[in-house]
Short mmCIF file of C-alpha atoms in Angstrom, two decimals:
data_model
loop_
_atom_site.label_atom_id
_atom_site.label_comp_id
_atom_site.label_asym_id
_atom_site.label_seq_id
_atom_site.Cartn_x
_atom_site.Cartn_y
_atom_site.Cartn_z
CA UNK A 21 133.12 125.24 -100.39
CA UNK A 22 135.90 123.43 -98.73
CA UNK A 23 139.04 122.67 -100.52
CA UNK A 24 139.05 119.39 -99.04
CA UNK A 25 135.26 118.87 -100.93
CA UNK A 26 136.79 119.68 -104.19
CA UNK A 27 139.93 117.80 -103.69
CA UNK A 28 137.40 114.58 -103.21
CA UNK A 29 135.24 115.46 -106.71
CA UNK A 30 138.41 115.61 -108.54
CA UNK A 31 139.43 112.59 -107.35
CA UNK A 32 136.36 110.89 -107.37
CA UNK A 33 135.90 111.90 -111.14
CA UNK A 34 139.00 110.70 -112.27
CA UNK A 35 138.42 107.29 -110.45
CA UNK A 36 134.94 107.13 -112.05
CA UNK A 37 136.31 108.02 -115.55
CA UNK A 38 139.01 105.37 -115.50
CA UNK A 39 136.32 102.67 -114.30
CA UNK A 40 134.27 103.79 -117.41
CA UNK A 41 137.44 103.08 -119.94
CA UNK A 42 137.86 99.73 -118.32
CA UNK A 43 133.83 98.88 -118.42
CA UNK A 44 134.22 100.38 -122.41
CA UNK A 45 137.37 97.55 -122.40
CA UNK A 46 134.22 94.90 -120.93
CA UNK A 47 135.96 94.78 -117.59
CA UNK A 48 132.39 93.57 -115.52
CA UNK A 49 134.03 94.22 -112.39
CA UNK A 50 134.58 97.76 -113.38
CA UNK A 51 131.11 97.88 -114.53
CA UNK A 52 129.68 96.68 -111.12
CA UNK A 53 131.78 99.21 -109.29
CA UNK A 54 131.36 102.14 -111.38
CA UNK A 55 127.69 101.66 -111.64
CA UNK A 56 127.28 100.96 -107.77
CA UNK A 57 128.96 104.19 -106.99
CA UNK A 58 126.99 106.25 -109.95
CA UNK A 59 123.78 104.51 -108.59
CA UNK A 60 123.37 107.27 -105.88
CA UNK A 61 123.52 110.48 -107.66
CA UNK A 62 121.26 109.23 -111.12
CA UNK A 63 118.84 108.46 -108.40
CA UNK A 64 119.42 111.40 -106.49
CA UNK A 65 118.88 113.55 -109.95
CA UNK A 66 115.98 111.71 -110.88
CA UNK A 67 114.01 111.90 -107.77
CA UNK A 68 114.35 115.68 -108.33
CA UNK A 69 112.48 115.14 -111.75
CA UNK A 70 110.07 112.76 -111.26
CA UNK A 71 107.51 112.15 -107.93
CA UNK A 72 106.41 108.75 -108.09
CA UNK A 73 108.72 105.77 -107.12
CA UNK A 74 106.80 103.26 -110.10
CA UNK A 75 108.02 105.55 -112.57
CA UNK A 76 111.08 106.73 -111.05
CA UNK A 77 112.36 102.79 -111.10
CA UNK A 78 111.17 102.63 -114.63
CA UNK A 79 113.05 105.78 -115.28
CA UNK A 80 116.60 104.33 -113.51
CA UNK A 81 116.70 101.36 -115.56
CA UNK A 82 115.94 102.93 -118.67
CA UNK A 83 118.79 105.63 -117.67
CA UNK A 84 121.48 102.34 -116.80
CA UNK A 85 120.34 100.46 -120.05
CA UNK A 86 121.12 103.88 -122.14
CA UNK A 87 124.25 104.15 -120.54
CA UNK A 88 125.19 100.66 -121.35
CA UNK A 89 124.32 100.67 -124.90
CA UNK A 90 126.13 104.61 -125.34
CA UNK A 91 129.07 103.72 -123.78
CA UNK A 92 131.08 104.04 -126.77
CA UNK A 93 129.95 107.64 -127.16
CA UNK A 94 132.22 107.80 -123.63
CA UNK A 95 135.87 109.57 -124.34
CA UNK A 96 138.43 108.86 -122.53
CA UNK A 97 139.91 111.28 -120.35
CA UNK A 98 137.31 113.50 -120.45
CA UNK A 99 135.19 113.48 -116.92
CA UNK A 100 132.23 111.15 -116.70
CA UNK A 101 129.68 113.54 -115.08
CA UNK A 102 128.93 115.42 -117.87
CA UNK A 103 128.53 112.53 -120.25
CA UNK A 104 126.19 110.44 -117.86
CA UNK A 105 123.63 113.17 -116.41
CA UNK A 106 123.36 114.49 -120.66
CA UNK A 107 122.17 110.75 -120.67
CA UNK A 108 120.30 111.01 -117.62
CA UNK A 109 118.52 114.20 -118.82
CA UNK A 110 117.54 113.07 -122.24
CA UNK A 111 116.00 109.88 -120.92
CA UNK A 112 114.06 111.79 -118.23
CA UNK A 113 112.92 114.19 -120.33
CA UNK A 114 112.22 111.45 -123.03
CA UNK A 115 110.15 109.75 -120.18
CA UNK A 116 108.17 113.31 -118.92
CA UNK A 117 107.73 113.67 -122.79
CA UNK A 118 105.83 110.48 -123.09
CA UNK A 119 104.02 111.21 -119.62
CA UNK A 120 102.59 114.21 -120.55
CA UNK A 121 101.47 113.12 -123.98
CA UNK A 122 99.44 110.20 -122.16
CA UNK A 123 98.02 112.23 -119.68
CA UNK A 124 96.83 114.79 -122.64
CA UNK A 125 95.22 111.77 -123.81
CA UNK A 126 93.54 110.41 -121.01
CA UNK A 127 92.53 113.81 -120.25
CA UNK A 128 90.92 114.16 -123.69
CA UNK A 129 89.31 111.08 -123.25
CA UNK A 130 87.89 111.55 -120.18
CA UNK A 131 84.08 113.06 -119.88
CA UNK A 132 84.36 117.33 -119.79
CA UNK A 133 83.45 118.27 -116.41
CA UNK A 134 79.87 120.12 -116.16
CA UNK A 135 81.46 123.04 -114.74
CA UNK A 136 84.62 124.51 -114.54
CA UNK A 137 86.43 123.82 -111.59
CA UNK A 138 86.57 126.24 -109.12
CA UNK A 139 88.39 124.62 -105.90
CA UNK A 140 92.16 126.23 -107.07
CA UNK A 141 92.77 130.02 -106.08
CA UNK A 142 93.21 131.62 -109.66
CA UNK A 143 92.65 135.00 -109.00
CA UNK A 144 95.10 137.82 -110.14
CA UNK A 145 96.38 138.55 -106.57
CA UNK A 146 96.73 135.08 -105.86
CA UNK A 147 100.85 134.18 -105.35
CA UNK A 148 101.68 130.36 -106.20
CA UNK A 149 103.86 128.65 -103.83
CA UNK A 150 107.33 127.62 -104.63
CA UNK A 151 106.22 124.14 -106.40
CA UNK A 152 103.88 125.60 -108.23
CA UNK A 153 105.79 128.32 -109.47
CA UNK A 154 108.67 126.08 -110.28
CA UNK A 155 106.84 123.88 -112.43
CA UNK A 156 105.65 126.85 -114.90
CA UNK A 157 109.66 127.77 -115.43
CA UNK A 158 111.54 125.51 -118.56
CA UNK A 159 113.31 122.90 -117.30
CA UNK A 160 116.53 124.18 -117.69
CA UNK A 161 115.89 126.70 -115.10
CA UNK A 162 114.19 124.77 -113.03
CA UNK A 163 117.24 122.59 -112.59
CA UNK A 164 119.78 125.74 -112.57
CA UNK A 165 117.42 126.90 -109.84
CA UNK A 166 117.01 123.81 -108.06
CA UNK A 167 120.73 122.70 -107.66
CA UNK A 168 121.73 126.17 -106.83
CA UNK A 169 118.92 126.62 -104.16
CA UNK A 170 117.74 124.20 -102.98
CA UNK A 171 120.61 121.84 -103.09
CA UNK A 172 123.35 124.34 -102.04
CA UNK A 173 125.52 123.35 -104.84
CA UNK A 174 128.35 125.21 -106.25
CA UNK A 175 128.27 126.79 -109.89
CA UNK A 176 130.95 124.42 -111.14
CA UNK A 177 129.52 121.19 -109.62
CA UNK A 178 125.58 122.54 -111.32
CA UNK A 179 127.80 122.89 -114.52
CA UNK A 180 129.30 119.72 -114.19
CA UNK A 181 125.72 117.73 -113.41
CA UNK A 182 123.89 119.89 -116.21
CA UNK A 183 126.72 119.51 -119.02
CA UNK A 184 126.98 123.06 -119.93
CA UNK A 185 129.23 125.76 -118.92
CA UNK A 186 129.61 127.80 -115.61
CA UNK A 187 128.38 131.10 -117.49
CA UNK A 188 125.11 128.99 -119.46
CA UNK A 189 124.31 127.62 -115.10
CA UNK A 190 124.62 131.67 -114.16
CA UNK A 191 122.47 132.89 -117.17
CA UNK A 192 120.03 129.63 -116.60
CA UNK A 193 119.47 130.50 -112.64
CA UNK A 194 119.51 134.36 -113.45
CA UNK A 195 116.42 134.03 -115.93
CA UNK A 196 114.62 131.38 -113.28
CA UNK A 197 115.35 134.37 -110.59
CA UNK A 198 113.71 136.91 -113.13
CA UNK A 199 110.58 134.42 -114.00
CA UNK A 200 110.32 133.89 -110.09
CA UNK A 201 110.29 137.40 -108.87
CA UNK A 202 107.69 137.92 -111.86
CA UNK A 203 105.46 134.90 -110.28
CA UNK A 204 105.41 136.21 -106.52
CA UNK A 205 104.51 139.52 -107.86
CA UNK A 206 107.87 141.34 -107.09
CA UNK A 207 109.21 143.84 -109.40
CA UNK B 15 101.46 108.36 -106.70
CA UNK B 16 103.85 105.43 -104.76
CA UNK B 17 106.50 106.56 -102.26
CA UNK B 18 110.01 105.68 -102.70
CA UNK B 19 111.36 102.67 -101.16
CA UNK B 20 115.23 102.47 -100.43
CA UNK B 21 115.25 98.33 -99.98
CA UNK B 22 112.96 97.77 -103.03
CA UNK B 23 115.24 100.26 -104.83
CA UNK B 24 118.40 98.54 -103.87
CA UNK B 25 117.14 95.16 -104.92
CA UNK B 26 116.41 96.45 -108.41
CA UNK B 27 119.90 98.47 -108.74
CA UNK B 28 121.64 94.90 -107.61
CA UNK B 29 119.60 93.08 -110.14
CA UNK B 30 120.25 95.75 -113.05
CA UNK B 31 124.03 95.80 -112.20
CA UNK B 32 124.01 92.19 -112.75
CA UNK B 33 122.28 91.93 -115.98
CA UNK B 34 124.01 94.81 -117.56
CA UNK B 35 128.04 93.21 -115.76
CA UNK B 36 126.65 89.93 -117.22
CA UNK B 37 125.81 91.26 -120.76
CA UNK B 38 128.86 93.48 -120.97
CA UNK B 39 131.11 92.95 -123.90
CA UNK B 40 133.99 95.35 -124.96
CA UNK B 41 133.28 98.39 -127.56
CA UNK B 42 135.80 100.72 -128.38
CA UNK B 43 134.87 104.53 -127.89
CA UNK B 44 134.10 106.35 -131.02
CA UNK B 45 136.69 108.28 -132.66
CA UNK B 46 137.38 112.30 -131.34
CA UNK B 47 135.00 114.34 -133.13
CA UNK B 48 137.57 116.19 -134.69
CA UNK B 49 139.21 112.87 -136.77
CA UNK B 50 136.01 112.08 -137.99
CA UNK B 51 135.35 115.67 -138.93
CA UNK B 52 138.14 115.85 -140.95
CA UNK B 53 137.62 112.30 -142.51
CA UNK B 54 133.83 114.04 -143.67
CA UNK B 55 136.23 117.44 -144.67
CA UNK B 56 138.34 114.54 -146.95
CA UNK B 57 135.16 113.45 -148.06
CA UNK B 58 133.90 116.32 -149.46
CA UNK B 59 137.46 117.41 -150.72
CA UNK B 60 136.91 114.15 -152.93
CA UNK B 61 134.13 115.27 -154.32
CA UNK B 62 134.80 118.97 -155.02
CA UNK B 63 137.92 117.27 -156.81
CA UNK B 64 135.65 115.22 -159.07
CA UNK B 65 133.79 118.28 -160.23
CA UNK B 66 136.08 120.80 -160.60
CA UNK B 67 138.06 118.34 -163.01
CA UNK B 68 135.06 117.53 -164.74
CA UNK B 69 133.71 120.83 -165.13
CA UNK B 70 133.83 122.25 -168.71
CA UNK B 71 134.73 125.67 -169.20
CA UNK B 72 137.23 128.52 -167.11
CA UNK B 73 135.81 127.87 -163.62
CA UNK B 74 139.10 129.40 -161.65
CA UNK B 75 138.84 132.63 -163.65
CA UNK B 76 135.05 132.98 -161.61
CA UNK B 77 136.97 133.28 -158.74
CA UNK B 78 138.60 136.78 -159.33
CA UNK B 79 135.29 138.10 -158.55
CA UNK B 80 135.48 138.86 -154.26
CA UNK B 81 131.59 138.33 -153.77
CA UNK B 82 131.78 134.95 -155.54
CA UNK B 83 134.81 133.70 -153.65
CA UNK B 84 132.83 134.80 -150.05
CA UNK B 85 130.20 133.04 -150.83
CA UNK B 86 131.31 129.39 -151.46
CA UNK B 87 133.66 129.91 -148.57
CA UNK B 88 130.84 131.28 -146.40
CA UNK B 89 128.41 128.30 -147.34
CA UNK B 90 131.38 125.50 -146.88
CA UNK B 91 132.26 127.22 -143.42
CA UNK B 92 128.51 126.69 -142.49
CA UNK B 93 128.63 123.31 -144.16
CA UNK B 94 131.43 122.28 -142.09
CA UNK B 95 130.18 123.84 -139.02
CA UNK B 96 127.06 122.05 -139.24
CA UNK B 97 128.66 118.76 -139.55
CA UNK B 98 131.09 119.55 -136.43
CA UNK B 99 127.55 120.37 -134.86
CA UNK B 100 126.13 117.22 -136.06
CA UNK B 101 128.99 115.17 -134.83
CA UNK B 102 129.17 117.23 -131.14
CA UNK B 103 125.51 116.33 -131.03
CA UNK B 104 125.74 112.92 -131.02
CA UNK B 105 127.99 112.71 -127.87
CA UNK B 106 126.23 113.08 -125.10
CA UNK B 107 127.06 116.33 -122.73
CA UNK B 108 129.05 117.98 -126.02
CA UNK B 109 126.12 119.22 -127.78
CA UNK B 110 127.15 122.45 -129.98
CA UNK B 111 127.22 125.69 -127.84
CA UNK B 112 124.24 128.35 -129.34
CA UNK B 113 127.23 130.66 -130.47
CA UNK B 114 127.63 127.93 -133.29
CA UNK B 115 124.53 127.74 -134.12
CA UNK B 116 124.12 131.54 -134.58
CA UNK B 117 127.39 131.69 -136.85
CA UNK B 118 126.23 129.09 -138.98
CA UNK B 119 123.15 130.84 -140.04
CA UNK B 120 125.02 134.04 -140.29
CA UNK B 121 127.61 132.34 -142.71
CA UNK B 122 124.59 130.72 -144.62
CA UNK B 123 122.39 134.31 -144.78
CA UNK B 124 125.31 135.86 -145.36
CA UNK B 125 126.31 134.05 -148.57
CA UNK B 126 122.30 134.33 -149.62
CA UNK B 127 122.71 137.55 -149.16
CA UNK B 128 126.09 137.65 -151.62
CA UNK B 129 123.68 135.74 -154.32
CA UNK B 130 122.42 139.01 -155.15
CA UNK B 131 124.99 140.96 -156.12
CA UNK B 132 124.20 139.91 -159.54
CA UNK B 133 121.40 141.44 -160.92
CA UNK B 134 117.65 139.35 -161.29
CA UNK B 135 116.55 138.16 -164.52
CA UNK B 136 113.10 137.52 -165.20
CA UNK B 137 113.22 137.73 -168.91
CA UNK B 138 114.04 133.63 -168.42
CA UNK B 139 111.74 131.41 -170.51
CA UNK B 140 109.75 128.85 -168.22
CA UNK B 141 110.20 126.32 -169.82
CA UNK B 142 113.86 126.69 -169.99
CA UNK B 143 114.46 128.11 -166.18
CA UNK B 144 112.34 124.42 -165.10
CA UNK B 145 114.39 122.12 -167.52
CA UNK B 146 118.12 123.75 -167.04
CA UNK B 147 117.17 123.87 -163.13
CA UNK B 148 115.86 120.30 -162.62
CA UNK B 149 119.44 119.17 -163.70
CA UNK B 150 121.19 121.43 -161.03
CA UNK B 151 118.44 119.93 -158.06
CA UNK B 152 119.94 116.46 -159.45
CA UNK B 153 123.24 117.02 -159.29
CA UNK B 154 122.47 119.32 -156.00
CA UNK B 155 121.42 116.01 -154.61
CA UNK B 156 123.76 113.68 -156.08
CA UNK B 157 126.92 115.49 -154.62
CA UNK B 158 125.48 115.82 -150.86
CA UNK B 159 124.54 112.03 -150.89
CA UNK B 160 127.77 110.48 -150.20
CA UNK B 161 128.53 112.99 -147.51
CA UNK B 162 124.84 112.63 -146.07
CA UNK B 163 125.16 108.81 -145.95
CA UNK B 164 128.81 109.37 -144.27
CA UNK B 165 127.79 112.19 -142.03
CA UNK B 166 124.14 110.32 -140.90
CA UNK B 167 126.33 107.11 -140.29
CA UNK B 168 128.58 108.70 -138.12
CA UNK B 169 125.91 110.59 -135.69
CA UNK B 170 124.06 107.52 -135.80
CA UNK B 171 126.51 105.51 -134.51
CA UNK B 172 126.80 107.87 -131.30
CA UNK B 173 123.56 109.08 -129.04
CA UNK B 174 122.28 112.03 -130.07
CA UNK B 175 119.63 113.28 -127.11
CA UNK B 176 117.67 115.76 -129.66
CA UNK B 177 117.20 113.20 -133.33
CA UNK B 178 115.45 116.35 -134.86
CA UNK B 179 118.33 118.99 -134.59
CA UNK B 180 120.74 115.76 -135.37
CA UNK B 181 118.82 115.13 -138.25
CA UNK B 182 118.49 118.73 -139.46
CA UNK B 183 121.82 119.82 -139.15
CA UNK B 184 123.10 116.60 -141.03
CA UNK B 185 120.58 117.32 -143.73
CA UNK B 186 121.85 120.83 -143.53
CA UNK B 187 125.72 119.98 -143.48
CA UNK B 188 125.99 118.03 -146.78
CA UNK B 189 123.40 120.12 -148.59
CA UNK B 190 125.40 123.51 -147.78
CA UNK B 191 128.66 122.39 -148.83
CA UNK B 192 127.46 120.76 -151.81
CA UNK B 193 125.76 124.12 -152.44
CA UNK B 194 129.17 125.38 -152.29
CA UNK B 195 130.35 122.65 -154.75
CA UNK B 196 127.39 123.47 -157.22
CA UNK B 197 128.52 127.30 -157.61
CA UNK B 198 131.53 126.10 -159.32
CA UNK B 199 129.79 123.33 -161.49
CA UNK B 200 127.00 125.44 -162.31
CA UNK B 201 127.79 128.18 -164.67
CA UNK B 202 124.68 130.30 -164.08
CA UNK B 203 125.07 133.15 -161.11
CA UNK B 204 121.42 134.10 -161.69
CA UNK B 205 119.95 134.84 -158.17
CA UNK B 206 116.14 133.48 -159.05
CA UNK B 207 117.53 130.05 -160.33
CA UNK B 208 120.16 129.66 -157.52
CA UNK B 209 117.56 130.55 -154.84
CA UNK B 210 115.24 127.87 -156.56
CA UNK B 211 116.84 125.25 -157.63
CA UNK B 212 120.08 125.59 -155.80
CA UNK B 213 119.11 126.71 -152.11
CA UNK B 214 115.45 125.04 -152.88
CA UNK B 215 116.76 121.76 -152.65
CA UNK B 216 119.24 122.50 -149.48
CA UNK B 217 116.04 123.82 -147.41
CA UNK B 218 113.85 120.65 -148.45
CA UNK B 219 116.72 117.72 -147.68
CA UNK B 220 117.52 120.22 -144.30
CA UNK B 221 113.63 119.37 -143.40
CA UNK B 222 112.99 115.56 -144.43
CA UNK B 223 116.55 114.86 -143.06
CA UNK B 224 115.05 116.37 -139.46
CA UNK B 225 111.71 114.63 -139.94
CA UNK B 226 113.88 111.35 -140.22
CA UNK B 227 116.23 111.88 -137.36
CA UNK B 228 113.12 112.64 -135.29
CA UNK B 229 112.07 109.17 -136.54
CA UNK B 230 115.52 106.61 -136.46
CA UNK B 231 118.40 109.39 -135.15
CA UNK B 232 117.22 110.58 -131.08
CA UNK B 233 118.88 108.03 -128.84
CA UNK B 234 116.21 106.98 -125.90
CA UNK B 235 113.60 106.01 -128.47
CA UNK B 236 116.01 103.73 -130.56
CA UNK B 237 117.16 101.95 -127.18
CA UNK B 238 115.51 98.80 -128.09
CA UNK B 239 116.92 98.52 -131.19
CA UNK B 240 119.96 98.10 -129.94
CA UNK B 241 120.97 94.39 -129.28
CA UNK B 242 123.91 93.42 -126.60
#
């Protein structure tokens, strides 16, 4: 990574965590500004958790009213980043939470099939592709993985996004490397 | 499944920003987690005060004996670090690091473990093990619930992402140190009636205080509560 880039984040933090004391002061203009620039990457990090737009729009407002009404959870001085995707995070997962437990119910509800569905390629020897075999790793890992490899992002700025540690992003991405190789059938 | 749509998108992050910029009224940002630990720390102090000078008989000459000492200090060190877990938790991206979490349970099994340096007795008459150890659940109780009401407050008042663990570890927090408070009130060291109706108590309040912060403590589900 270029010095330049990291030169930029550091500055781009520090503006973002002085708008956030002047929104937590009730400066609106503040509050447009900061969220207009935040806008971006909370949609940017929820499009990596969640498929479908409907939802996804759901999920952004949900994410900007939680931030609103935590603000005062905020510290000053401290960087922004780590505070607003913990927020992010808990109200996706909240969201996928409430997902899942609907579709277990509208599964149950629905008639069982006659037979057992066949169509899917279940066999032993079978490999899963890389969607599939993300999906079956915890969501930590999936994210460790995802920003690392797929998004070409450096350990601090995945520590940064994630709120945890350098050494917890390493650990998280080493154990989704394990579970991987395990999937494809490597050793 | 409907595909994303930048426009439509935009529209709806212009007409957010404008509701939320419109609604916006200052709030001050909670106090650092450590002032309001120690306030909690104060708070307890308070009440550890309150019983040692009301406690009959030679309670300071209990502490020559080195296992006794280790294990109030062990059990208000887990106390404590519960709370400063509890607090941490309810800040969004400062939740406690697992290293915490492991060296609160090793400070609470480890002062379990120092219970039993004093030998079992089972030649205790039922009736009298139930009646002198319903008074040491009540006053077990009584001395965590200012620090529980203080301690819930305060996490409440932040965003806690996981209301279970929040819940739990406040539960967990007062009941510990007030454990800690009760070996010096309590005059019995008996192992069977501090594992019942000492740590008894301490494990039940740990688990309705978690069923509760699953229910009013974890942030996302309590959004609507929350008026502008």
């Amino acid at each position: 990574m270029k010095p330049t880039d990291d030169s930029e984040r550091s500055d781009r933090s520090r503006r973002r965590a002085l708008l956030m004391q002047r929104l937590q002061a009730g400066d609106s203009d503040a509050c447009r500004e900061l969220l207009d620039d935040i806008g971006p990457a909370v949609t940017g990090f929820l499009r990596r958790r969640i498929a479908d737009s409907g939802e996804l729009e759901d999920v952004y407002q949900e994410v900007f009213m939680a931030l609103f009404e935590a603000r005062q959870t905020y510290e000053p001085g401290r960087p922004l980043e780590p505070w607003l995707f913990a927020i992010a995070r808990n109200v996706a997962a909240d969201h996928l939470r409430r997902h899942w437990t609907r579709a277990s119910w509208q599964e149950l509800a629905a008639d069982p099939p006659d037979r057992p569905d066949l169509s899917l390629d279940e066999s032993p020897g079978a490999a899963p592709d890389l969607a599939e075999a993300l999906e079956k790793l915890p969501l930590n890992q999936r994210e460790a993985f995802s920003m690392l490899k797929l998004e070409g992002l450096s350990l601090e700025a995945a520590a940064a996004r994630s709120g945890v540690s350098v050494g917890a992003v390493k650990v998280r991405a080493h154990r989704a490397y394990k579970a991987l190789r395990k999937l494809f059938g490597g050793a | 499944m409907t595909t994303f749509n930048a426009s439509h998108h935009d529209q709806l992050h212009r007409a957010l920003v404008d509701r939320i910029a419109g609604h916006l009224r200052p709030r001050r940002s909670l106090w650092p987690v450590r002032r309001r630990l120690a306030l909690w720390l104060l708070l307890e102090i308070a009440v550890l005060l309150r019983t040692v000078t009301e406690t009959r008989g030679n309670w300071a000459a209990r502490f020559a004996s080195i296992p006794y000492t280790f294990e109030i200090l062990f059990f208000a060190a887990a106390g404590l670090i519960l709370a400063a877990m509890a607090l941490r938790a309810a800040i969004p991206g400062r939740e406690a690091r697992p290293w915490q979490t492991v060296l609160a349970i090793v400070l609470a099994i480890s002062g379990i473990a120092l219970l039993f340096v004093t030998p079992m007795r089972t030649d205790i008459p039922l009736s009298q093990f139930i009646s002198v150890g319903v008074v040491c659940v009540f006053f077990t109780c009584s001395k965590a619930a200012l620090p529980l009401i203080a301690l819930w407050w305060a996490v409440r008042r932040g965003a806690p992402g996981n209301g279970r663990a929040a819940g739990a570890m406040v539960g967990s927090a007062a009941m510990l140190f007030s454990f800690a408070i009760m070996r010096i009130d309590c005059p019995l060291d008996e192992p069977l009636h501090l594992i019942t109706w000492h740590l008894g108590p301490v494990i039940a309040v740990t688990v309705l205080s978690a069923v509760a912060g699953a229910l009013w403590l974890r942030f996302p589900l309590r959004r609507h509560a929350v008026s502008y």
